[in-house]
Amino acid sequence: MVRSHLIAQLLNLLAAGLLLLSFSMLSRRRTQRLINLYAWQGSILFLSTCLVAYDAGLKELWYSAALTLLLKVILLPVILHRLIQRLGAQWDTEPVVDIPVTMLAGLGLVIFAFGLAEPISHLATTITRNTLGIALAVILLSFLMMITRRKAVTQVIGFLAMENGLFFAATSATYGMPMVIELGIALDVLVGVFILGIFFFQIREQFDSLDLHHLESLKDE
Amino acid sequence: MPIFHAILSSSAAGPDGDLHRLQWLIGAWLLIGTAGMLRPRSLRYVAHWLFPLGALVSLGIAATAGGFLAVAPMTRQAAGMAAQTQILPLGLPDLPFHLRLDALSGFFLLLLGLAGAGISTFAAGYFRSGTGSAPGLLGLEYHLFLASMALVILADDAYLFMVAWETMALSSYFLVTSQHRIPEIRRAGFLYLVMAHVGAISILLCFGVMQGGSWQFSFQAMRSASLTPFWASAAFLLALLGFGAKAGLVPMHVWLPEAHPAAPSPVSAMMSGLMLKTAIYGVLRVSFDLLHFRLWQWGALTLALGLFSAIFGAIFAAVQTDMKRLLAYSSIENVGLIFTGIGLAILFDASGMPLFAALALTAALVHALNHAFFKSLLFLATGSVLHSTHQRLLGKLGGLIRSMPWVAVLTLVGTLAIAGLPPLNGFVSEWLLLQSFLFTPQIPHAFLNMIIPTGAAALALILALAAYVMVKFYGVVFLGQPRESSLTHAHDANWMERLGLGWLALGCILIGVLPRLALRASSAVTSSLLGAKVHDGSFPWTIAPVAAEQASYSGLIFFVVIVAVVGITFLLVRLLAHGRVRRTPAWDCGYPWQTSRMQDTAEGFGQPIRHMFGAFFHMERELPSPSDPAPQYRIHIEDRLWRAIYQPIARAVQWLADKVGVLQGGRLAIYLLYSFLTLLVLLVFVL
């Protein structure tokens, strides 16, 4: 009982850390920092999955944790760092909405997410049920980041962070997704990053910049 | 028909033999079409082998359907053979294709087979190598079109019906646009496709209403569904809209005058002669079979729309200068007449007068059959004229009776038939329709029985206008002097074309002289749908639909009298004139310098109509000034309904599309915001 309580407390701590990292991603403008923050998110996910796996005694969750470590903490950040160096896109330009306003909007979203998760978490029986609101908040905050940034690379990071939120929601509401689905999503994310990487080079070749406002001319007149 | 029956009843295996044979025949059509793709570029192979084979299959279908109809309806009912049904091992799981052969589908299959045989024979001689689709591809589309029409008629569930209906629309679209390199033809094809799909959506909704909450889409389920009068009316209106769009009922007629001239002539003949009839079939199937009651209001609406279409079509046909457009408008007129008959039948049936309902329905059915013959014949004849002169404009034709005697004589039969002259078939159905109008005062609705008889007057006007149109068509194309010097070199149709035209002309004469044949076929339908049928006459060669003492008609007597009068006159003239034939210049009214340019033109012929019915048209006229050295008279006539209905709709769609286009701002952040807001709204909805 004590052990279980301790694990629940630890999970809450990790969830809080995840939320903090999301906010910190919202406020950062340097792309490399963003990637590091993404890697930190990954490691928190890894730790929390390990904890849940230990508590529930599920073998599959261990695999899932290993996958998280490999993909989200090591592989993707490395790929993204390399991409940025080759593209020379260390700085994002001024965001569409300035950062304090974004932070305030983010606060509103977190409150909304908690309100939304409250009735659901009453239904859940797992030890991680309190973290559902945070998972939702992470998803919404990452989405917000995608909207407010102009560079293609930051949008991809926002997309990946959103996937982190979804993953966290899955582990917190139920004990993770079936292994097949999880593998599928992991593969999707990896392939997605590769394809987007190719797109980055194409966009830069066309417009000499990764700024997305160049794409505005691609509409029907 | 008894002969057909004798042949077929010996070979029919089991109670469902006819339906089995029909499936094989439809399959044969599909096979013939596919065979065309083996050597798609070879005109000889496709034209000399596949099209004649297709014509034979058509004959087989007509024979099977005729044999089915020939068995007296009462005998069949007694033997439990009123309809043959079958479930095919095709379709979706839980939703197999159902087929059903009953009197109504038998009648329309007979029509399809008989007229289809003539058209296919003609087509064998018609298609030339040249620009446009490859012959093999045309053969595939052509036979697919025929097979899908047969399947529409045989379908016994909404699913197969819609599949066949769409196949029919698409295959005919590709046939219409076979000369797709010409922009006007692409435009006509697009208009046709749009109208076909508007109609198809309406039909789909109609079936959706008729399933009546059972979610069963077989026609059997729809027959047993009990709808409230409101929903039944909704279903009927949707059917009228959907099938009316295919049949060319005003105001959904706009595609007809565009698509028919664009298509190759055998295709125009098929669309006008056969495809419009599948729409008639659909209306009859829905209103008399699937819906279990009829309201008199439906009949009044159908009657009004039908009469208006008929007047509209006749007037517009009178002012056309393109011969295929003229025939297309004439199709609108004839479809209007058929709908008038259907409207009267609904009206009588809802008022509890089955015999008169049977009379009106007989008139509609026989007119559908007649129209299949004479309109196909005329469209095919325009094809022959087009091939030998390369002209569609009436103003550049004339005097073709000398260079194309075969086509001229056979077209004359069709022209007289469509003008409604005895002893040909057009007279029979129009006489029946007038007869049924004469009984409308007995309808027990105070105002209706006073207003509807004026419809009889309108009908008389329509018939007179139709005759006027045909005088114009035949007179300008075949009579008088050639208006262009190149016309003297026009060559007559080849023998396959003559055979096809001759077959259709024979049909016109046969139904006209022995109308009992057509009445026997349609009586099977009316007795299965309405439980009543028109009386036979007292002699085999007469018809007396209501009672022998009231009114009867005998085409044969007319025929004999006409032949006798003409023969006696001819002999008398030969005798009195001593058999001498003198060829001298015609009397020139004392003015010997007339040229062929001084003949009455198509525009001139239509001028009185244009003047009298000016309110119908939107006219733009260019009159030359008196001092102009090269005077030109130009007149452009447009449909008012096009501006009144279709242009506003097109503008509204464009406006809406522009508004939707604003959503596409081009900024990625905005797009993301759309999904973000959608997500938030959905989440709030959950909350």
PDB file of C-alpha atoms in Angstrom, chain A residues 96 109 112 115-116 119 136 140 143-144 146-147 150 155 212 215-216 218-220, chain B residues 661 664-676 679-680 683-684 686-687:
ATOM      1  CA  VAL A  96       3.182  34.715 -34.657  1.00  0.00           C
ATOM      2  CA  LEU A 109      -5.792  25.481 -21.918  1.00  0.00           C
ATOM      3  CA  PHE A 112      -9.688  23.568 -19.654  1.00  0.00           C
ATOM      4  CA  GLY A 115     -11.864  20.443 -16.234  1.00  0.00           C
ATOM      5  CA  LEU A 116     -12.272  18.047 -19.096  1.00  0.00           C
ATOM      6  CA  PRO A 119     -15.160  13.369 -14.864  1.00  0.00           C
ATOM      7  CA  LEU A 136      -4.454  16.349 -22.191  1.00  0.00           C
ATOM      8  CA  LEU A 140      -3.161  21.013 -26.260  1.00  0.00           C
ATOM      9  CA  PHE A 143      -0.777  22.017 -30.547  1.00  0.00           C
ATOM     10  CA  LEU A 144      -0.646  25.630 -29.456  1.00  0.00           C
ATOM     11  CA  MET A 146       2.560  24.374 -33.623  1.00  0.00           C
ATOM     12  CA  ILE A 147       0.122  27.184 -34.277  1.00  0.00           C
ATOM     13  CA  ARG A 150       6.743  29.958 -38.026  1.00  0.00           C
ATOM     14  CA  GLN A 155       6.352  22.692 -35.953  1.00  0.00           C
ATOM     15  CA  LEU A 212       6.528  28.967 -43.543  1.00  0.00           C
ATOM     16  CA  LEU A 215       4.045  28.743 -48.394  1.00  0.00           C
ATOM     17  CA  GLU A 216       1.202  31.233 -48.279  1.00  0.00           C
ATOM     18  CA  LEU A 218       0.386  28.132 -52.528  1.00  0.00           C
ATOM     19  CA  LYS A 219      -3.308  28.893 -52.427  1.00  0.00           C
ATOM     20  CA  ASP A 220      -5.998  29.022 -55.027  1.00  0.00           C
TER      21      ASP A 220
ATOM     22  CA  GLY B 661     -12.510  29.315 -50.769  1.00  0.00           C
ATOM     23  CA  GLN B 664      -8.173  28.445 -47.657  1.00  0.00           C
ATOM     24  CA  GLY B 665      -6.119  31.415 -46.516  1.00  0.00           C
ATOM     25  CA  GLY B 666      -2.777  29.849 -47.307  1.00  0.00           C
ATOM     26  CA  ARG B 667      -1.250  30.301 -43.845  1.00  0.00           C
ATOM     27  CA  LEU B 668      -0.281  27.098 -42.152  1.00  0.00           C
ATOM     28  CA  ALA B 669      -0.955  28.540 -38.696  1.00  0.00           C
ATOM     29  CA  ILE B 670      -4.559  29.259 -39.705  1.00  0.00           C
ATOM     30  CA  TYR B 671      -5.048  25.714 -40.933  1.00  0.00           C
ATOM     31  CA  LEU B 672      -3.647  24.390 -37.690  1.00  0.00           C
ATOM     32  CA  LEU B 673      -5.923  26.720 -35.807  1.00  0.00           C
ATOM     33  CA  TYR B 674      -8.919  25.217 -37.618  1.00  0.00           C
ATOM     34  CA  SER B 675      -8.091  21.739 -36.387  1.00  0.00           C
ATOM     35  CA  PHE B 676      -7.241  23.084 -32.941  1.00  0.00           C
ATOM     36  CA  LEU B 679     -10.712  19.735 -31.337  1.00  0.00           C
ATOM     37  CA  LEU B 680     -11.579  22.190 -28.573  1.00  0.00           C
ATOM     38  CA  LEU B 683     -13.998  18.408 -26.345  1.00  0.00           C
ATOM     39  CA  VAL B 684     -16.405  21.029 -25.005  1.00  0.00           C
ATOM     40  CA  VAL B 686     -18.024  15.975 -24.627  1.00  0.00           C
ATOM     41  CA  LEU B 687     -17.810  18.033 -21.459  1.00  0.00           C
TER      42      LEU B 687
END
